Tab-separated table of C-alpha atoms and ligand atoms in Angstrom:
chain	number	residue	atom	x	y	z
R	1	MET	CA	-0.047	-0.044	-0.074
R	2	PRO	CA	1.523	3.489	-0.830
R	3	VAL	CA	2.511	5.635	1.996
R	4	ARG	CA	0.088	8.205	1.009
R	5	ALA	CA	-3.002	6.005	1.607
R	6	VAL	CA	-2.358	5.861	5.370
R	7	MET	CA	-1.001	9.240	5.805
R	8	GLY	CA	-4.654	10.285	6.713
R	9	LEU	CA	-4.271	8.536	9.939
R	10	VAL	CA	-1.366	10.339	11.449
R	11	THR	CA	0.486	12.649	9.162
R	12	LEU	CA	4.077	14.040	9.032
R	13	GLN	CA	2.449	17.438	9.766
R	14	ASP	CA	0.825	15.916	12.926
R	15	ILE	CA	4.165	14.864	13.998
R	16	GLU	CA	5.875	18.045	13.312
R	17	ALA	CA	3.126	19.850	15.324
R	18	ALA	CA	3.781	17.405	18.221
R	19	GLN	CA	7.446	18.190	18.016
R	20	ARG	CA	6.795	21.916	18.609
R	21	ARG	CA	4.316	21.182	21.336
R	22	ILE	CA	6.522	18.878	23.511
R	23	ALA	CA	9.746	20.773	23.059
R	24	GLY	CA	10.753	21.892	26.612
R	25	TYR	CA	9.024	18.681	28.124
R	26	VAL	CA	11.084	15.961	26.586
R	27	ARG	CA	14.762	15.578	25.593
R	28	SER	CA	16.217	15.327	22.044
R	29	THR	CA	18.185	12.131	22.520
R	30	PRO	CA	21.563	11.381	21.087
R	31	LEU	CA	22.205	9.299	17.881
R	32	ARG	CA	25.504	7.490	18.431
R	33	ILE	CA	27.467	5.399	15.949
R	34	SER	CA	28.291	1.785	17.140
R	35	ARG	CA	31.655	0.681	15.957
R	36	ALA	CA	31.048	-2.941	16.899
R	37	LEU	CA	27.725	-3.193	15.033
R	38	THR	CA	28.993	-1.410	12.171
R	39	GLN	CA	31.694	-3.955	11.709
R	40	GLN	CA	29.295	-6.766	12.218
R	41	ILE	CA	27.149	-5.781	9.188
R	42	GLY	CA	29.555	-3.732	7.084
R	43	ALA	CA	27.280	-0.794	7.015
R	44	PRO	CA	27.087	2.325	9.446
R	45	VAL	CA	24.939	1.454	12.468
R	46	HIS	CA	23.739	4.179	14.597
R	47	LEU	CA	21.840	3.760	17.967
R	48	LYS	CA	19.080	6.361	18.853
R	49	LEU	CA	19.344	6.435	22.575
R	50	GLU	CA	15.796	6.724	24.051
R	51	ASN	CA	17.193	5.093	27.286
R	52	HIS	CA	18.692	8.464	27.889
R	53	GLN	CA	15.077	9.980	27.692
R	54	GLU	CA	13.695	11.476	30.882
R	55	THR	CA	11.644	8.551	32.591
R	56	GLY	CA	14.067	6.055	30.684
R	57	SER	CA	11.977	5.496	27.530
R	58	PHE	CA	10.500	7.243	24.480
R	59	LYS	CA	6.919	6.857	25.988
R	60	LEU	CA	7.218	10.296	27.545
R	61	ARG	CA	6.895	11.773	23.930
R	62	GLY	CA	3.466	10.372	23.258
R	63	ALA	CA	2.124	10.766	26.805
R	64	THR	CA	3.278	14.367	26.831
R	65	ASN	CA	1.697	15.207	23.476
R	66	ALA	CA	-1.500	13.538	24.399
R	67	LEU	CA	-1.842	15.517	27.652
R	68	LEU	CA	-0.914	18.831	25.978
R	69	CYS	CA	-3.676	18.221	23.465
R	70	LEU	CA	-6.319	18.072	26.286
R	71	ASP	CA	-7.828	21.255	27.579
R	72	GLU	CA	-7.428	22.278	31.208
R	73	GLU	CA	-10.911	21.083	32.118
R	74	ALA	CA	-10.411	17.529	30.994
R	75	ARG	CA	-7.013	17.422	32.636
R	76	SER	CA	-8.422	18.518	35.901
R	77	HIS	CA	-10.643	15.340	36.225
R	78	GLY	CA	-7.465	13.378	36.480
R	79	LEU	CA	-5.699	10.973	33.975
R	80	VAL	CA	-5.805	7.220	33.965
R	81	THR	CA	-4.092	4.602	31.970
R	82	ALA	CA	-3.071	0.966	32.021
R	83	SER	CA	0.595	0.134	31.102
R	84	THR	CA	3.188	-2.664	31.241
R	85	GLY	CA	5.307	0.097	32.945
R	86	ASN	CA	6.912	2.630	30.797
R	87	HIS	CA	3.816	4.308	29.460
R	88	GLY	CA	2.385	4.509	33.087
R	89	ARG	CA	5.662	6.115	34.114
R	90	ALA	CA	5.511	8.541	31.379
R	91	VAL	CA	1.875	9.570	32.023
R	92	ALA	CA	2.670	9.977	35.741
R	93	HIS	CA	5.814	12.174	34.925
R	94	ALA	CA	3.878	14.216	32.270
R	95	ALA	CA	0.925	14.784	34.596
R	96	LYS	CA	3.066	16.083	37.289
R	97	ALA	CA	4.876	18.339	34.970
R	98	MET	CA	1.460	19.882	34.243
R	99	GLY	CA	0.122	19.849	37.817
R	100	ALA	CA	-2.460	17.115	37.029
R	101	ARG	CA	-3.342	13.902	38.947
R	102	ALA	CA	-2.616	10.451	37.277
R	103	THR	CA	-3.860	6.950	38.203
R	104	ILE	CA	-1.989	3.924	36.713
R	105	CYS	CA	-3.653	0.535	36.430
R	106	LEU	CA	-1.055	-2.353	36.092
R	107	SER	CA	-1.413	-6.137	35.763
R	108	GLY	CA	0.399	-8.366	38.247
R	109	LEU	CA	2.995	-9.223	35.595
R	110	VAL	CA	4.612	-5.833	35.755
R	111	PRO	CA	8.091	-6.082	37.494
R	112	ALA	CA	8.360	-4.483	40.810
R	113	SER	CA	11.067	-2.086	39.823
R	114	LYS	CA	8.633	-0.562	37.406
R	115	VAL	CA	5.804	-0.250	39.844
R	116	GLU	CA	8.041	1.542	42.405
R	117	ALA	CA	9.379	3.876	39.812
R	118	ILE	CA	5.680	5.010	38.962
R	119	ARG	CA	4.802	5.193	42.666
R	120	SER	CA	7.842	7.468	43.258
R	121	LEU	CA	6.553	9.905	40.517
R	122	GLY	CA	3.487	10.532	42.706
R	123	ALA	CA	0.865	8.578	40.728
R	124	ASP	CA	-1.907	6.461	42.329
R	125	ILE	CA	-1.397	2.854	41.447
R	126	ARG	CA	-3.941	-0.051	41.111
R	127	ILE	CA	-2.706	-3.526	40.535
R	128	VAL	CA	-5.442	-5.567	38.968
R	129	GLY	CA	-5.440	-9.148	37.469
R	130	HIS	CA	-2.830	-10.881	35.291
R	131	SER	CA	-3.183	-9.296	32.033
R	132	GLN	CA	-3.314	-5.933	30.256
R	133	ASP	CA	-7.038	-6.627	29.611
R	134	ASP	CA	-7.750	-6.928	33.327
R	135	ALA	CA	-5.997	-3.557	33.849
R	136	MET	CA	-7.876	-2.146	30.926
R	137	ARG	CA	-11.191	-3.077	32.609
R	138	GLU	CA	-10.276	-1.138	35.643
R	139	VAL	CA	-9.495	1.929	33.457
R	140	GLY	CA	-12.889	1.661	31.942
R	141	ARG	CA	-14.524	1.599	35.385
R	142	LEU	CA	-12.603	4.775	36.458
R	143	VAL	CA	-13.450	6.618	33.296
R	144	HIS	CA	-17.277	5.779	33.771
R	145	GLU	CA	-17.533	6.042	37.491
R	146	GLU	CA	-15.039	8.790	38.276
R	147	GLY	CA	-14.885	10.915	34.982
R	148	MET	CA	-11.128	10.337	34.617
R	149	HIS	CA	-9.602	10.931	31.268
R	150	PHE	CA	-7.976	7.779	29.594
R	151	VAL	CA	-4.554	8.047	27.941
R	152	PRO	CA	-4.207	5.134	25.602
R	153	PRO	CA	-0.791	3.462	25.510
R	154	PHE	CA	-0.551	3.330	21.638
R	155	ASP	CA	-3.663	3.373	19.639
R	156	ASP	CA	-4.300	7.141	19.750
R	157	ALA	CA	-3.405	9.725	17.162
R	158	ASP	CA	-1.740	12.046	19.720
R	159	VAL	CA	0.268	9.383	21.226
R	160	ILE	CA	1.416	8.155	17.831
R	161	ALA	CA	2.368	11.745	16.761
R	162	GLY	CA	4.364	12.136	19.933
R	163	GLN	CA	6.350	8.893	19.450
R	164	GLY	CA	6.923	10.000	15.872
R	165	THR	CA	9.001	13.008	17.112
R	166	LEU	CA	11.795	10.515	17.582
R	167	GLY	CA	11.770	9.623	13.928
R	168	LEU	CA	11.989	13.392	12.971
R	169	GLU	CA	15.134	13.650	15.266
R	170	VAL	CA	16.651	10.715	13.289
R	171	ALA	CA	15.699	12.080	9.921
R	172	ASP	CA	17.255	15.449	10.939
R	173	ASP	CA	20.443	13.864	12.335
R	174	LEU	CA	21.010	11.363	9.719
R	175	PRO	CA	19.100	12.300	6.456
R	176	GLU	CA	20.613	9.410	4.511
R	177	THR	CA	19.135	6.810	6.775
R	178	ALA	CA	18.321	3.761	4.741
R	179	LEU	CA	16.859	1.404	7.411
R	180	VAL	CA	15.292	1.883	10.872
R	181	LEU	CA	14.854	-1.021	13.349
R	182	VAL	CA	12.127	-0.301	15.697
R	183	PRO	CA	10.838	-2.373	18.626
R	184	LEU	CA	7.283	-3.450	18.100
R	185	SER	CA	4.444	-4.171	20.562
R	186	GLY	CA	1.168	-2.247	20.207
R	187	GLY	CA	2.768	-0.328	17.317
R	188	GLY	CA	2.500	3.249	18.547
R	189	LEU	CA	6.299	3.678	18.218
R	190	ALA	CA	6.541	1.956	14.905
R	191	SER	CA	3.580	3.840	13.430
R	192	GLY	CA	4.868	7.161	14.412
R	193	VAL	CA	8.517	6.673	13.565
R	194	ALA	CA	7.569	4.918	10.198
R	195	ALA	CA	5.329	7.969	9.377
R	196	ALA	CA	8.036	10.396	10.139
R	197	ILE	CA	10.862	8.687	8.441
R	198	LYS	CA	8.911	7.779	5.312
R	199	GLY	CA	7.289	11.237	5.223
R	200	ARG	CA	10.809	12.660	5.116
R	201	ARG	CA	12.523	9.932	3.091
R	202	PRO	CA	10.174	7.682	1.322
R	203	ALA	CA	12.922	5.264	0.117
R	204	ALA	CA	13.918	4.410	3.740
R	205	LYS	CA	12.826	0.965	5.159
R	206	VAL	CA	11.374	0.559	8.536
R	207	VAL	CA	11.347	-2.885	10.093
R	208	GLY	CA	9.578	-3.968	13.369
R	209	VAL	CA	11.266	-6.264	15.854
R	210	SER	CA	9.369	-8.298	18.434
R	211	MET	CA	9.813	-11.325	20.639
R	212	GLU	CA	8.654	-14.785	19.347
R	213	ARG	CA	6.703	-15.127	22.585
R	214	GLY	CA	3.313	-13.385	22.357
R	215	ALA	CA	3.962	-10.963	19.447
R	216	ALA	CA	0.460	-9.575	18.950
R	217	MET	CA	1.106	-7.126	16.061
R	218	ALA	CA	2.981	-9.811	14.161
R	219	ALA	CA	0.188	-12.249	14.521
R	220	SER	CA	-2.352	-9.683	13.593
R	221	LEU	CA	-0.428	-8.617	10.461
R	222	ALA	CA	-0.183	-12.307	9.457
R	223	ALA	CA	-3.791	-12.848	10.044
R	224	GLY	CA	-4.874	-9.549	8.211
R	225	ARG	CA	-6.880	-8.277	11.250
R	226	PRO	CA	-6.323	-7.511	14.896
R	227	THR	CA	-5.798	-10.865	16.644
R	228	ASP	CA	-5.289	-11.848	20.277
R	229	VAL	CA	-2.285	-13.877	21.492
R	230	GLN	CA	-1.605	-15.398	24.919
R	231	GLU	CA	0.278	-13.014	27.021
R	232	VAL	CA	3.345	-14.816	28.298
R	233	GLU	CA	6.515	-13.809	30.345
R	234	THR	CA	9.436	-12.473	28.195
R	235	ILE	CA	12.717	-10.662	28.814
R	236	ALA	CA	11.271	-7.930	26.659
R	237	ASP	CA	8.457	-7.398	29.086
R	238	SER	CA	7.680	-3.902	27.670
R	239	LEU	CA	6.655	-5.581	24.380
R	240	GLY	CA	4.036	-7.714	26.160
R	241	GLY	CA	0.197	-7.192	25.784
R	242	GLY	CA	-2.250	-7.278	22.737
R	243	ILE	CA	-3.102	-4.624	20.185
R	244	GLY	CA	-6.714	-4.471	20.942
R	245	LEU	CA	-9.384	-6.204	18.853
R	246	ASN	CA	-10.856	-2.903	18.123
R	247	ASN	CA	-7.588	-1.329	17.085
R	248	ARG	CA	-8.119	1.780	14.803
R	249	LEU	CA	-4.817	3.293	14.020
R	250	THR	CA	-1.656	1.271	14.741
R	251	PHE	CA	-2.775	-1.987	12.946
R	252	PRO	CA	-3.422	-0.191	9.689
R	253	MET	CA	-0.418	2.040	10.078
R	254	CYS	CA	1.909	-0.840	10.744
R	255	ARG	CA	0.369	-2.918	7.879
R	256	ALA	CA	0.959	-0.059	5.395
R	257	LEU	CA	4.325	1.365	6.649
R	258	LEU	CA	6.425	-1.581	8.033
R	259	ASP	CA	8.505	-3.322	5.338
R	260	GLU	CA	8.968	-6.473	7.490
R	261	VAL	CA	8.540	-7.746	11.028
R	262	ILE	CA	11.312	-9.828	12.707
R	263	LEU	CA	10.843	-12.177	15.614
R	264	LEU	CA	13.528	-13.021	18.123
R	265	SER	CA	13.884	-15.860	20.740
R	266	GLU	CA	14.519	-15.066	24.437
R	267	GLY	CA	18.201	-16.065	23.982
R	268	GLU	CA	18.746	-13.623	21.119
R	269	ILE	CA	17.152	-10.834	23.283
R	270	ALA	CA	19.317	-11.751	26.112
R	271	ALA	CA	22.443	-11.415	23.871
R	272	GLY	CA	21.208	-7.976	22.824
R	273	ILE	CA	21.024	-6.739	26.381
R	274	ARG	CA	24.447	-8.283	27.079
R	275	HIS	CA	26.171	-6.614	23.953
R	276	ALA	CA	24.595	-3.292	25.013
R	277	ALA	CA	26.087	-3.653	28.435
R	278	MET	CA	29.471	-5.064	27.634
R	279	VAL	CA	30.265	-3.489	24.359
R	280	GLU	CA	28.244	-0.297	24.132
R	281	GLY	CA	28.464	0.422	27.830
R	282	MET	CA	24.740	0.905	28.412
R	283	THR	CA	21.961	-0.491	30.480
R	284	VAL	CA	19.189	-1.398	28.043
R	285	GLU	CA	15.972	-3.199	28.858
R	286	GLY	CA	14.765	-6.188	26.835
R	287	ALA	CA	12.494	-4.314	24.562
R	288	GLY	CA	15.115	-1.665	23.921
R	289	ALA	CA	17.682	-4.329	22.986
R	290	VAL	CA	15.730	-6.166	20.252
R	291	GLY	CA	17.083	-4.036	17.296
R	292	ILE	CA	20.751	-4.736	18.537
R	293	ALA	CA	19.601	-8.414	19.043
R	294	ALA	CA	18.221	-8.744	15.497
R	295	LEU	CA	21.511	-7.550	13.983
R	296	LEU	CA	23.579	-9.896	16.281
R	297	ALA	CA	21.309	-12.784	15.267
R	298	GLY	CA	22.066	-12.125	11.585
R	299	LYS	CA	18.465	-11.544	10.922
R	300	ILE	CA	18.929	-8.134	9.304
R	301	ARG	CA	20.865	-7.355	6.166
R	302	SER	CA	21.509	-3.675	5.300
R	303	ASP	CA	23.895	-2.040	2.816
R	304	GLY	CA	23.106	1.585	3.978
R	305	PRO	CA	23.099	3.720	7.024
R	306	THR	CA	21.070	1.903	9.722
R	307	VAL	CA	19.444	3.235	12.798
R	308	ILE	CA	18.492	1.046	15.796
R	309	ILE	CA	15.867	2.638	18.125
R	310	VAL	CA	17.014	1.778	21.625
R	311	SER	CA	13.667	2.407	23.130
R	312	GLY	CA	14.215	2.189	26.873
R	313	GLY	CA	16.576	1.343	29.660
R	314	ASN	CA	14.231	0.527	32.589
R	315	ILE	CA	15.101	-2.938	33.783
R	316	ASP	CA	15.406	-4.459	37.196
R	317	PRO	CA	19.056	-4.231	38.282
R	318	ALA	CA	19.322	-7.742	39.708
R	319	PHE	CA	17.645	-9.220	36.550
R	320	HIS	CA	19.972	-7.085	34.265
R	321	ARG	CA	23.069	-8.416	36.122
R	322	ALA	CA	21.820	-12.046	35.725
R	323	ILE	CA	21.430	-11.561	32.063
R	324	VAL	CA	24.854	-9.844	31.624
R	325	ASN	CA	26.333	-12.853	33.489
R	326	GLY	CA	24.632	-15.352	31.121
R	327	GLN	CA	22.390	-16.546	33.906
R	328	GLU	CA	18.896	-15.665	32.462
R	329	ARG	CA	18.091	-19.421	32.052
R	330	GLY	CA	15.609	-20.466	34.774
R	331	VAL	CA	13.996	-17.018	34.586
R	332	VAL	CA	12.881	-17.561	31.124
R	333	ARG	CA	12.910	-20.478	28.666
S	401	PLP	C1	6.127	0.500	24.908
S	401	PLP	C2	7.592	0.136	24.602
S	401	PLP	C3	7.866	-0.482	23.311
S	401	PLP	C4	6.784	-0.773	22.295
S	401	PLP	O1	6.061	0.366	21.843
S	401	PLP	P1	4.694	0.279	21.232
S	401	PLP	O2	4.220	1.560	20.814
S	401	PLP	O3	3.679	-0.438	22.070
S	401	PLP	O4	4.918	-0.704	19.997
S	401	PLP	C5	9.212	-0.684	23.047
S	401	PLP	N1	10.119	-0.446	23.882
S	401	PLP	C6	9.985	0.110	25.108
S	401	PLP	C7	11.073	0.249	26.029
S	401	PLP	C8	8.591	0.325	25.451
S	401	PLP	O5	8.308	0.966	26.717
């Protein structure tokens, strides 16, 4: 499908407007060349370091844009969302920056370090059930019974436009970008980045990367419609969760704008985290390491400037240590 056909969903202009709106609330993050990965594939590889973003992930971009698009009155009723961690943390941080109150609903699968990080940002936390769906039901209740405003984690035009600002920074810093590897879960990041990159540089390719275990967008793209998958534990915990059977935006955008989706084993993702720590000198969470992992696993070929979106760095320190020491077996398959 031509790029233009989906540009009606979230346009390059929407993303440029978001960039002006959120400037001053989020950081422009560095784009840094990786000598080791460049050598590995024989083309320049650059890392876009969203692990250096305030709150430790790109999610702050979308949440900040979504909140700034609301009027004062809507914000004053309080904000609510469900999240595998980083989106909740971002909403909490953005709400605080604007003097608003945030309530975050989490499933019991969310790691303790992420729950504490959100609590420390001053948000109210509700832990409900064992899946994103359970957490979402609680969100629905709070919207209906207490009049709160829901900030969706990915399937929302303002959120997608905010995430896309990261793609604009890449296009500005490296106009000759040929390939972008983007972590893929609900697809807000991939949709925004692809719309920005392809809007600026139509010939560039954008490839989504997910874990083999419970990759809802990959399963949906293969089925041709939004599809449920069983949610299971994975090292890339920020990539867990479904895309929503009533998905409106990220499914059609990913279908039209992603050139390919690559799936990785847990061992391959662990190797990505290890490489980030030992070779690049960075603490990167599983979801943030999948682009690096895809290159290391030999699942990507590129003959032009390649950008890996390192989407986040929030990982439990003890778990990170275990992975770096090669002791992740027993924790995951
Ligand atoms: C949320 C998240 C993703 C996936 O983003 P989607 O918009 O849901 O596809 C990737 N990496 C990190 C660190 C995240 O927090």
